[in-house]
Every structure is written in C-alpha cells, then in structure tokens.
Coordinates of C-alpha atoms in Angstrom, one line a residue:
Chain A
M1 CA 196.1 115.6 51.5
N2 CA 197.9 117.3 54.3
H3 CA 197.4 115.7 57.6
L4 CA 200.5 115.6 59.6
H5 CA 202.5 118.6 60.7
L6 CA 204.5 116.6 63.3
A7 CA 208.0 117.2 61.9
H8 CA 209.4 117.4 65.4
P9 CA 208.2 114.8 67.9
H10 CA 208.1 116.9 71.0
A11 CA 207.7 120.4 69.6
D12 CA 204.7 122.3 71.0
V13 CA 203.0 119.3 72.5
P14 CA 199.9 120.6 74.3
A15 CA 199.7 120.0 78.0
T16 CA 197.1 117.7 79.5
T17 CA 194.1 119.5 81.1
P18 CA 193.0 118.3 84.6
L19 CA 189.3 117.4 84.9
A20 CA 187.1 119.4 87.3
A21 CA 186.9 117.9 90.8
G22 CA 183.8 115.6 90.9
A23 CA 183.5 115.5 87.1
V24 CA 181.0 112.7 86.1
R25 CA 182.3 110.2 83.6
M26 CA 180.2 107.7 81.6
L27 CA 181.8 104.4 82.6
D28 CA 183.1 103.1 86.0
G29 CA 186.0 101.2 84.5
S30 CA 187.5 99.9 81.2
A31 CA 185.5 97.3 79.3
V32 CA 187.5 94.2 78.1
L33 CA 185.9 92.2 75.3
P34 CA 186.9 89.8 72.6
L35 CA 188.1 90.9 69.2
H36 CA 185.1 89.8 67.2
D37 CA 182.0 90.2 69.4
A38 CA 180.8 91.9 72.5
E39 CA 178.9 89.1 74.2
Q40 CA 181.4 88.5 77.0
L41 CA 182.2 91.9 78.4
T42 CA 184.0 92.5 81.7
G43 CA 185.3 95.6 83.7
V44 CA 182.2 97.9 83.6
T45 CA 179.2 97.6 85.8
V46 CA 175.9 97.1 84.0
H47 CA 173.4 99.8 85.0
D48 CA 169.8 98.6 85.0
L49 CA 167.0 101.2 85.3
A50 CA 167.1 101.2 89.1
A51 CA 170.9 101.8 89.2
H52 CA 170.7 104.4 86.5
R53 CA 167.9 106.4 88.2
A54 CA 169.6 106.1 91.6
L55 CA 172.7 107.8 90.0
F56 CA 171.0 110.5 87.9
G57 CA 167.4 110.8 89.1
P58 CA 164.3 110.8 86.8
R59 CA 164.6 111.5 83.1
R60 CA 164.2 115.2 82.4
S61 CA 161.5 116.4 80.1
Y62 CA 162.7 118.7 77.3
L63 CA 159.3 119.7 76.0
G64 CA 159.7 123.2 77.3
H65 CA 162.5 125.7 78.0
A66 CA 164.8 123.0 79.3
A67 CA 165.7 122.4 75.6
D68 CA 167.5 125.8 75.5
T69 CA 169.5 124.9 78.6
L70 CA 170.6 121.6 77.1
L71 CA 171.6 123.2 73.8
A72 CA 173.5 125.9 75.6
D73 CA 175.3 123.2 77.7
M74 CA 176.2 121.3 74.5
D75 CA 177.7 124.5 73.2
A76 CA 179.6 125.1 76.5
V77 CA 181.3 121.7 76.5
E78 CA 181.6 121.7 72.6
L79 CA 179.9 118.4 72.3
S80 CA 180.6 116.9 68.9
G81 CA 179.6 113.8 66.9
R82 CA 181.4 110.7 68.2
G83 CA 180.6 108.6 65.1
G84 CA 183.8 110.1 63.7
G85 CA 182.9 113.4 62.1
H86 CA 182.9 115.5 65.3
F87 CA 180.4 117.9 63.8
P88 CA 179.1 120.3 66.6
T89 CA 176.1 118.5 68.0
A90 CA 174.1 121.6 69.1
A91 CA 174.4 123.1 65.6
K92 CA 173.1 119.8 64.0
W93 CA 170.1 119.7 66.4
R94 CA 169.3 123.3 65.7
S95 CA 169.6 122.8 61.9
V96 CA 167.3 119.7 62.0
A97 CA 164.9 121.6 64.3
R98 CA 164.6 124.4 61.7
A99 CA 163.6 121.8 59.1
G100 CA 160.4 121.1 61.1
A101 CA 158.8 118.8 63.6
G102 CA 157.4 115.3 63.2
G103 CA 160.6 113.6 62.1
T104 CA 162.8 110.8 63.4
V105 CA 165.9 110.8 65.7
V106 CA 168.3 107.9 65.2
A107 CA 170.7 106.6 67.8
N108 CA 173.3 105.3 65.5
A109 CA 175.1 102.2 67.0
A110 CA 175.7 100.3 63.7
E111 CA 179.4 100.6 64.5
G112 CA 180.7 99.3 61.1
E113 CA 184.3 99.8 62.1
P114 CA 185.5 96.2 62.7
A115 CA 187.7 97.0 65.6
I116 CA 185.6 99.5 67.5
A117 CA 183.2 98.5 70.3
K118 CA 182.4 101.7 72.2
D119 CA 178.8 101.9 71.1
A120 CA 178.3 98.2 72.0
V121 CA 179.8 98.8 75.4
L122 CA 177.4 101.7 76.0
L123 CA 174.3 99.8 74.9
L124 CA 175.3 96.8 77.0
T125 CA 176.3 98.7 80.2
R126 CA 174.6 102.1 79.9
P127 CA 171.5 101.5 77.8
H128 CA 169.4 104.0 79.8
L129 CA 172.0 106.8 79.2
V130 CA 171.6 106.2 75.4
L131 CA 167.8 106.0 75.7
D132 CA 167.6 109.1 77.9
G133 CA 169.7 110.9 75.2
L134 CA 167.5 109.6 72.4
A135 CA 164.3 110.6 74.2
A136 CA 165.8 114.1 74.9
A137 CA 166.6 114.6 71.2
V138 CA 163.1 113.5 70.2
E139 CA 161.6 116.0 72.6
V140 CA 163.9 118.9 71.8
L141 CA 163.2 118.5 68.0
G142 CA 159.5 117.7 68.3
A143 CA 160.1 114.5 66.5
R144 CA 157.6 111.7 66.5
E145 CA 159.8 108.8 67.2
G146 CA 163.3 107.5 68.1
V147 CA 165.2 104.7 66.4
V148 CA 168.1 102.6 67.8
W149 CA 170.1 101.6 64.7
L150 CA 172.0 98.4 65.1
H151 CA 173.7 96.1 62.6
D152 CA 172.3 92.7 61.9
G153 CA 174.0 90.2 64.2
A154 CA 174.4 92.6 67.2
W155 CA 172.1 90.4 69.2
A156 CA 173.7 91.2 72.6
S157 CA 173.1 95.0 72.0
A158 CA 169.6 94.3 70.7
R159 CA 168.7 92.2 73.7
S160 CA 170.1 94.9 76.1
V161 CA 168.1 97.7 74.4
T162 CA 164.9 95.6 74.3
R163 CA 165.3 94.7 78.0
A164 CA 165.9 98.4 78.8
L165 CA 162.8 99.5 76.9
E166 CA 160.7 97.0 78.8
E167 CA 162.1 98.2 82.1
R168 CA 161.2 101.7 81.3
R169 CA 157.6 100.7 80.2
H170 CA 157.2 98.7 83.5
A171 CA 158.3 101.7 85.5
G172 CA 155.8 103.9 83.8
E173 CA 158.4 106.2 82.3
L174 CA 157.0 108.6 79.7
D175 CA 159.2 108.0 76.7
P176 CA 158.4 108.9 73.1
P177 CA 158.0 105.8 70.8
I178 CA 161.3 104.1 70.3
R179 CA 162.0 101.1 68.1
I180 CA 165.0 99.1 67.0
M181 CA 166.1 98.8 63.4
L182 CA 168.7 96.3 62.1
A183 CA 171.0 97.3 59.3
P184 CA 173.1 95.0 57.1
A185 CA 176.4 94.1 58.8
R186 CA 178.6 96.1 56.5
Y187 CA 181.2 98.8 57.0
L188 CA 179.0 101.6 55.6
S189 CA 175.7 100.7 57.3
G190 CA 176.2 103.5 59.8
E191 CA 176.7 106.1 57.2
A192 CA 174.1 108.8 58.0
T193 CA 172.7 109.4 54.5
G194 CA 172.2 105.7 54.1
I195 CA 170.2 105.6 57.3
I196 CA 168.0 108.4 56.1
R197 CA 167.5 106.7 52.8
T198 CA 166.4 103.5 54.6
L199 CA 163.9 105.4 56.7
E200 CA 162.5 106.8 53.5
G201 CA 162.0 103.2 52.2
G202 CA 165.2 103.0 50.1
P203 CA 168.3 100.8 50.4
T204 CA 170.9 101.2 53.2
L205 CA 173.4 102.9 50.9
P206 CA 175.0 106.3 51.1
R207 CA 173.3 109.1 49.1
W208 CA 174.7 112.1 47.4
V209 CA 173.4 115.3 48.8
A210 CA 173.3 118.5 46.8
D211 CA 173.8 120.6 49.9
P212 CA 176.7 119.1 51.8
A213 CA 176.1 121.4 54.8
R214 CA 172.8 119.6 55.5
P215 CA 173.0 115.9 54.8
W216 CA 170.9 115.0 57.8
S217 CA 167.6 116.4 56.5
A218 CA 167.5 115.4 52.9
G219 CA 164.0 113.9 53.0
E220 CA 160.6 115.4 53.5
R221 CA 160.6 114.4 57.2
P222 CA 163.6 115.7 59.0
V223 CA 165.9 113.0 60.4
L224 CA 168.6 113.6 63.0
V225 CA 171.2 110.9 63.0
N226 CA 173.5 111.0 66.1
N227 CA 176.0 108.4 67.2
A228 CA 174.9 106.5 70.3
E229 CA 177.8 107.9 72.3
T230 CA 176.9 111.4 71.3
L231 CA 173.3 110.9 72.6
A232 CA 174.6 109.3 75.8
R233 CA 176.8 112.3 76.3
A234 CA 173.8 114.7 75.7
A235 CA 171.9 112.7 78.4
L236 CA 174.8 112.9 80.9
L237 CA 175.1 116.6 80.2
G238 CA 171.4 117.0 80.8
H239 CA 171.6 115.1 84.1
V240 CA 174.8 116.7 85.6
G241 CA 175.1 120.1 83.8
A242 CA 178.1 121.5 81.9
A243 CA 180.2 122.2 85.1
A244 CA 180.2 118.5 86.2
Y245 CA 180.4 117.0 82.8
A246 CA 183.7 115.1 82.1
P247 CA 184.8 115.9 78.4
T248 CA 186.2 112.4 77.9
S249 CA 186.5 110.2 74.8
L250 CA 185.8 106.5 74.4
L251 CA 188.8 104.8 72.8
T252 CA 188.9 101.2 71.6
V253 CA 192.4 99.9 72.1
V254 CA 193.2 96.8 70.1
S255 CA 195.5 94.1 71.5
D256 CA 196.3 90.7 69.9
T257 CA 193.4 88.7 71.3
Y258 CA 191.1 91.3 72.9
R259 CA 190.0 94.9 72.9
V260 CA 189.6 97.4 75.7
V261 CA 187.2 100.3 75.6
V262 CA 188.8 103.0 77.7
E263 CA 187.2 106.3 78.8
A264 CA 190.1 108.7 78.5
G265 CA 190.1 112.4 79.4
P266 CA 192.1 115.4 78.3
D267 CA 193.9 114.8 81.6
E268 CA 195.7 111.8 80.0
T269 CA 198.1 111.3 77.2
F270 CA 197.8 108.6 74.6
G271 CA 201.0 107.1 76.1
Q272 CA 199.3 106.8 79.5
V273 CA 196.1 105.3 78.0
L274 CA 198.2 102.7 76.2
A275 CA 200.2 101.8 79.4
R276 CA 196.9 100.9 81.1
S277 CA 195.1 99.2 78.3
W278 CA 197.4 97.5 75.8
R279 CA 199.3 94.2 75.9
S280 CA 202.5 94.5 73.9
P281 CA 203.5 91.2 72.4
D282 CA 207.2 91.9 72.8
G283 CA 207.3 94.2 75.8
Q284 CA 208.1 97.2 73.6
A285 CA 206.3 100.3 72.7
P286 CA 204.4 100.2 69.3
V287 CA 206.0 101.7 66.2
A288 CA 202.8 103.6 65.3
A289 CA 199.1 103.6 65.9
L290 CA 196.1 103.9 63.6
L291 CA 193.9 106.6 65.1
G292 CA 190.2 107.2 64.5
G293 CA 189.1 104.3 62.5
Y294 CA 190.2 102.3 59.4
G295 CA 189.7 105.5 57.4
G296 CA 191.8 107.4 60.0
S297 CA 195.5 108.3 60.2
W298 CA 198.6 106.3 61.1
V299 CA 200.8 108.3 63.5
R300 CA 204.3 107.4 64.7
W301 CA 204.0 106.4 68.3
E302 CA 206.7 108.9 69.6
H303 CA 204.5 111.6 68.0
L304 CA 201.2 110.4 69.4
A305 CA 202.2 109.2 72.9
P306 CA 202.8 112.7 74.4
L307 CA 199.5 114.2 73.0
P308 CA 196.5 114.5 75.3
V309 CA 193.3 112.5 74.4
S310 CA 191.3 115.6 73.4
N311 CA 190.1 116.4 69.9
P312 CA 190.7 120.2 70.3
A313 CA 194.3 119.4 71.2
L314 CA 194.7 117.0 68.3
K315 CA 193.2 119.3 65.7
P316 CA 196.3 121.5 65.1
F317 CA 198.2 118.4 64.2
G318 CA 195.7 117.4 61.6
L319 CA 194.5 114.5 63.8
S320 CA 191.1 113.4 65.2
V321 CA 189.9 110.9 67.8
G322 CA 187.4 110.1 65.0
A323 CA 185.3 107.1 66.0
G324 CA 187.8 106.2 68.8
L325 CA 190.0 103.6 67.3
L326 CA 193.5 103.3 68.9
G327 CA 195.2 100.5 66.9
P328 CA 198.8 100.1 68.0
L329 CA 201.2 98.4 65.6
P330 CA 203.8 96.3 67.4
Q331 CA 207.5 96.6 66.4
R332 CA 207.5 93.3 64.6
V333 CA 204.5 93.7 62.3
C334 CA 205.0 95.3 58.9
G335 CA 203.0 98.5 58.7
L336 CA 202.9 98.5 54.9
E337 CA 201.4 95.0 54.8
E338 CA 198.9 95.8 57.5
S339 CA 197.8 98.9 55.7
G340 CA 197.5 97.0 52.4
R341 CA 195.2 94.5 54.2
I342 CA 193.0 97.3 55.6
L343 CA 192.9 99.0 52.2
R344 CA 191.8 95.8 50.5
Y345 CA 189.1 95.4 53.1
L346 CA 187.9 99.0 52.7
A347 CA 187.9 98.6 48.9
G348 CA 185.7 95.6 49.3
Q349 CA 183.3 97.5 51.6
S350 CA 182.5 100.1 48.9
A351 CA 178.8 100.6 48.5
K352 CA 179.5 100.0 44.8
Q353 CA 177.7 103.1 43.7
C354 CA 180.4 105.6 42.6
G355 CA 182.8 104.8 39.8
P356 CA 185.9 106.3 41.4
C357 CA 185.3 104.2 44.6
V358 CA 184.1 101.0 42.8
F359 CA 187.0 100.9 40.3
G360 CA 189.5 103.2 41.9
L361 CA 190.0 101.7 45.4
P362 CA 190.6 98.1 44.1
A363 CA 193.0 99.6 41.5
V364 CA 194.9 101.4 44.3
A365 CA 194.9 98.2 46.4
D366 CA 196.4 96.3 43.4
L367 CA 199.2 98.8 43.2
V368 CA 199.9 98.6 46.9
D369 CA 200.1 94.8 46.5
R370 CA 202.7 95.4 43.8
L371 CA 204.6 97.7 46.3
V372 CA 204.5 94.9 48.9
E373 CA 205.8 92.4 46.4
G374 CA 208.6 94.8 45.4
R375 CA 207.3 95.0 41.9
L376 CA 206.1 98.7 41.8
G377 CA 207.9 100.3 38.9
R378 CA 208.4 104.1 38.4
R379 CA 205.4 104.2 36.0
D380 CA 203.3 102.3 38.6
K381 CA 204.2 104.9 41.2
H382 CA 203.1 107.7 38.8
T383 CA 199.8 105.8 38.2
L384 CA 199.3 105.4 42.0
D385 CA 199.7 109.2 42.5
T386 CA 197.3 109.8 39.6
Y387 CA 194.7 107.4 41.0
V388 CA 194.9 108.9 44.5
R389 CA 194.4 112.4 43.0
E390 CA 191.5 111.3 40.8
I391 CA 189.6 109.4 43.6
S392 CA 189.9 112.1 46.3
G393 CA 186.6 113.9 47.1
R394 CA 184.7 112.2 44.3
G395 CA 182.5 109.7 46.2
A396 CA 178.9 110.4 47.3
C397 CA 180.2 109.7 50.8
R398 CA 183.7 110.0 52.4
H399 CA 184.5 106.3 52.3
P400 CA 187.2 106.5 49.5
D401 CA 188.7 109.7 51.1
G402 CA 189.1 107.8 54.4
A403 CA 190.7 104.8 52.7
L404 CA 193.2 107.1 50.9
R405 CA 193.9 109.0 54.1
M406 CA 194.9 105.8 55.8
L407 CA 197.1 104.8 52.9
S408 CA 198.8 108.2 52.5
T409 CA 199.7 108.4 56.2
A410 CA 200.9 104.7 56.0
L411 CA 203.2 105.5 53.1
T412 CA 204.8 108.3 55.2
V413 CA 204.8 106.7 58.6
F414 CA 206.1 103.3 57.3
A415 CA 208.6 104.8 54.9
D416 CA 211.2 102.3 56.2
D417 CA 209.0 99.3 55.5
V418 CA 208.2 100.8 52.0
A419 CA 211.9 101.1 51.3
R420 CA 212.6 97.5 52.4
H421 CA 209.8 96.2 50.1
K422 CA 210.8 98.4 47.2
H423 CA 214.3 97.0 47.0
G424 CA 212.9 93.5 46.6
R425 CA 214.3 92.4 50.0
S426 CA 211.9 90.3 52.0
C427 CA 210.5 92.3 54.9
D428 CA 211.8 90.8 58.1
A429 CA 209.1 92.3 60.2
P430 CA 205.8 90.5 59.6
L431 CA 204.9 88.1 62.4
H432 CA 201.1 88.4 62.0
S433 CA 198.6 91.0 61.5
V434 CA 197.0 92.8 64.4
L435 CA 193.9 94.8 63.4
P436 CA 190.8 92.6 62.9
I437 CA 189.3 92.2 59.4
P438 CA 185.9 90.5 59.2
A439 CA 185.6 87.5 57.0
D440 CA 184.0 88.2 53.6
P441 CA 180.6 86.4 53.8
E442 CA 180.6 86.0 50.0
E443 CA 183.9 84.1 50.1
A444 CA 182.9 81.9 53.0
Chain B
M1 CA 198.5 103.6 30.8
P2 CA 195.2 105.1 31.9
R3 CA 193.8 107.8 29.7
V4 CA 193.6 111.1 31.5
V5 CA 192.0 114.1 29.9
P6 CA 193.1 117.2 31.8
L7 CA 190.7 120.0 32.6
R8 CA 191.4 123.4 31.3
E9 CA 193.4 125.7 33.6
A10 CA 191.4 127.1 36.5
R11 CA 189.6 130.3 35.6
P12 CA 189.9 133.5 37.7
Q13 CA 187.7 133.4 40.8
A14 CA 184.1 134.5 40.2
G15 CA 182.7 137.5 42.1
P16 CA 179.4 137.6 44.0
A17 CA 177.3 137.4 40.7
A18 CA 178.9 134.0 40.0
G19 CA 177.3 131.7 37.4
P20 CA 175.8 128.3 38.1
R21 CA 177.8 125.3 39.4
L22 CA 177.8 122.0 37.6
R23 CA 177.3 119.2 40.1
L24 CA 177.5 115.5 39.6
D25 CA 175.8 112.8 41.7
P26 CA 178.5 110.1 41.5
S27 CA 176.2 107.5 43.0
V28 CA 173.9 107.4 39.9
C29 CA 176.6 108.1 37.3
D30 CA 177.4 105.0 35.2
G31 CA 180.3 106.6 33.3
V32 CA 178.4 106.5 30.0
G33 CA 180.6 109.4 28.8
I34 CA 178.2 111.5 26.7
C35 CA 178.7 114.5 29.0
S36 CA 182.5 114.8 28.4
H37 CA 182.0 114.8 24.7
L38 CA 179.3 117.5 24.8
A39 CA 181.1 119.6 27.4
P40 CA 184.8 118.9 26.9
D41 CA 185.8 122.3 28.4
V42 CA 184.0 121.7 31.7
I43 CA 184.0 117.9 32.2
G44 CA 187.2 115.8 32.3
V45 CA 187.4 112.0 32.4
D46 CA 189.2 109.9 35.0
S47 CA 191.2 106.7 34.6
W48 CA 188.0 104.6 34.6
G49 CA 186.0 106.7 32.3
Y50 CA 184.0 108.6 34.9
P51 CA 183.4 112.4 34.6
I52 CA 185.4 114.8 36.7
V53 CA 183.4 118.0 37.4
H54 CA 184.9 121.0 39.0
A55 CA 183.2 122.8 41.9
E56 CA 183.8 126.4 40.7
P57 CA 180.9 128.4 39.3
L58 CA 180.7 128.6 35.6
T59 CA 181.3 132.2 34.3
D60 CA 181.9 131.7 30.6
K61 CA 178.7 131.7 28.6
R62 CA 180.0 129.0 26.3
D63 CA 180.9 126.8 29.3
V64 CA 177.3 127.2 30.6
R65 CA 175.9 126.2 27.2
Q66 CA 178.1 123.1 27.2
A67 CA 177.1 122.2 30.7
E68 CA 173.4 122.6 29.9
A69 CA 173.8 120.3 26.9
A70 CA 175.5 117.7 29.1
V71 CA 172.9 117.9 31.8
K72 CA 170.1 117.4 29.2
A73 CA 171.9 114.5 27.5
C74 CA 172.9 112.5 30.6
P75 CA 170.9 109.2 30.4
R76 CA 171.3 108.7 34.2
K77 CA 170.2 112.3 35.1
A78 CA 173.4 112.5 37.2
L79 CA 174.3 116.1 36.3
H80 CA 172.8 119.2 37.8
L81 CA 173.3 122.9 37.3
L82 CA 172.8 124.5 40.6

C-alpha cells in the first residue's frame, strides 16, 4: 500500500480556495456532543419544517426535466459519496437509473464509525434537508420508496426523522413513501452491499459482488444507497444551485470528553479547523491525526495542518476526508498502542464471513500486541509482512483493507513509538487512550 | 511458521482475446481446500488455508482446465469462471 507521499512537510502544499460570496452552507455552527451518543447536542439550530421551508422554499419536484439540471449540478460541484468512498454521486445515480425504475433509495445514516457523528447531527438538526434529498433521489430514479437506514439504538435520530415525516404529512407535502429501517449496531451495518442484502430479505452482512463497478444494483430491484450527508448535499444543491453551493466537508473532531462536528470548507486548513474545535489536554499541538475513519490514515500533524479541507486537494497526497473523522493524537498518548486498540476493535467487527478477515485480522492484531510488548522477533516481523500481503484485497468488502491501511500508516507515522517498544523499554507516553471504542456487548 | 504456497510467476499480459477470469466469493468460501489441489497452478493457499486466486485472465489451456475442475468441485460453490 502506498498512501503517503509527504516526504517534505511543506512541499507543494495546495493553497486554500475562498468560498464564493453568499455561498450556502448546511449548518449554522459547530455541533458539540458527547463521545458516546448524540442525545445532547448544542451549537446548531434545529430546523423544523417551517424554518427549513422559510430558508429554501418548497421541495422541488424532480419528476420531469429538473432531474437533468440536478445531475448536471452534481457534476459541476463534483458531489461525491460522504460515507467514505467519495464515489461520484451523479455517476452512481445514472448507473442505478439505467438498471430500471421501481427500486429503493436508501439514506444511509447507520454511521458505524464509533467516533463519527455527522449523520446524526444532520438527522437531528437538518432532517428536512436529508428527506428532501431522499425524495429527490426517489423521483429522479423513478424508485418506489425511500428508506432512512439507522442503527439500532439511534433513538434520537429515529425520533427526529419520525417527527419530520409527521410534519411533512401534516403540511400536505407530496413525498414518496419513506420508512425507517433499523440495522444492528455494528461497525459494518452501513456497508452498502449489506444494506441491499437486507432489503432483499437477507442478513445485514456485506456481499461479494462479481462486478465491483456496480455493487449498488446487485439485486433484481435496483437499490441506490447514498450516505445521508450526500443526500442532504444533493437537496441543498437542488435548492440553491451549483453557483451558491458551498463545497464543504463535515468533520467530526474528537477531544477527550466530547466531539465537535465542524462544517469546514476548502477555504480552511486542517490546522485552522483544529484550532477552533479541539481541546488539547496539554496545550500542545497533536503528534498526528487519524483521518477519514478507523480504516483511514494516520498523518503526522505537521503534514496535515497546512492542507486545505478539500478532497481534491488531499488526493495527490494519497489522503481522503473519508467519512470525516479527524482524530488528533495528543503528544502524551502512544500512537502504537492507540492503533493496536483500534486494530483489535476492527478485527472484532469483522462480519465473520471471509477467511482472510476472520482469521487474518486477529492474527495481525496478536502480532501488534507482541510489538507493543517488545516481544516481536525478526521472524514475527516477517510473518506480519506476509499476513498483511495475504489479507489485502481479499475480503468481500473493504473492511480488512481499511484496518490494514490504518495499521500501515501507524507503523510509519509512529516509528519512534515502535522503536521504543521494540527495544523493550517501557513507553513513557501513554496517559490514556483518546479515540472511543464501543464496549463489546458479548463481553458485557 | 505458516505454510505459504506461492503462485507461479505472473504470465505475460493477455491481449483483447483474453481467456476467462477465475473469481472467488470469499464470503462463502470455507477454506475446504479441494480447489488448490485440483488447480495448483492457478490457486495458491494463504496462511489460514484459504485460496488465493489471481485476477488476471487465464490464457493457458491447461490452467483453464484446472480452473474448471476446481469450480466444479468446490462444495461451497465459491469459485466462478467469468
């Protein structure tokens, strides 16, 4: 895997791009919420139907030619999937449309990433933006229904969506049929092929697809799965047009006892975002940050800080905003141990279907434990390299690849920590861990 | 130490009239292992006994015959020639 080309911290750093005057953002502030749930949220105004319609006017119908305008606008702003994959949204819609009408559109807000809360923030404060986007996608594709996909236990989000749907019915809005579905509260519950499999009556587990270019239409009835933020962005684009659309990203910044969901634009660097959203436990800048998600990339902070929050600007560096995690690692936390914990968690969250993932990830996690304990011999190191090579690209989904990407970037970025542990010296860094790991219900 | 059976060296790139590709659905494969015995030239085995199948099209007739036998013999129907 070759992810980082950041040999020189400040070489060829792309400049930030100012937003157009009057550009319309999704949020009116940054949302502050606890680490483990989204019940108490502050910092963003909740828009009920009246407030939403006062801002944007009535929902637009996409049953006619308006669909072409919306797709062209999506192309113009290069709207891409915010669940993490950043696949071009218009291309996905066109592809599913070609598969035929009468299917289902899913607003995916399962948000299995333990630290990320952007979709919850949208459903709690901008439910009508998500529902406008879902309704638009149903109409553009000629689908028969929309589904809001939540994980079991996301009661605040479920209540908010239910209330929003009732508001719309009361107001006589002409929406397609929309229902809520609850998925098991697991890391992989938001994986698109698992959602499609569930809609076809199967288990919520990822499925291997023979044609990797078209995983979203595997069944007889075409299914479009879009992340909730992606659909909210499609709705915003439909309301304000490409010229007034702010190409921002929703980042979830993790501090020690709370999280902040920030709407950051290409006019800001990661350094500026952190300055206004993160509480450093020691007043110092972080060593590094985990970017994208738990299957994302660790990046040294001096490399990430000057980069603008913009996926096109990050791409040449092998980086992606992914699902929007910005997990800073404070100076006094050991990056190797933190990565080992995350790897163990990801290994436990395997769908337990594919051999290389079921057996490979725990085996790799065991070797990383040995590394942490200073007991990794030369043959173990060789075995670790072999395992990583053997697992890569061999799952039905990308779960093992993400886990290995996180590990491989950690071994580079935290080379100093690795060296300290290797020489059997106790690591003087670890105070506590920072990134949240959900308790395993089977161990409780 | 884990047992790793290496695959044969990569063959020259196939032209437009490339042969079929052997594909594995890893989510249904149980690592039974019949395939790698029937098709040792096109299927390797990883450290946990699961088959490693390469993505390149099969051009050698003997390889295609081996792959066909493996597809037929798989008790989980996890192999496909596409």
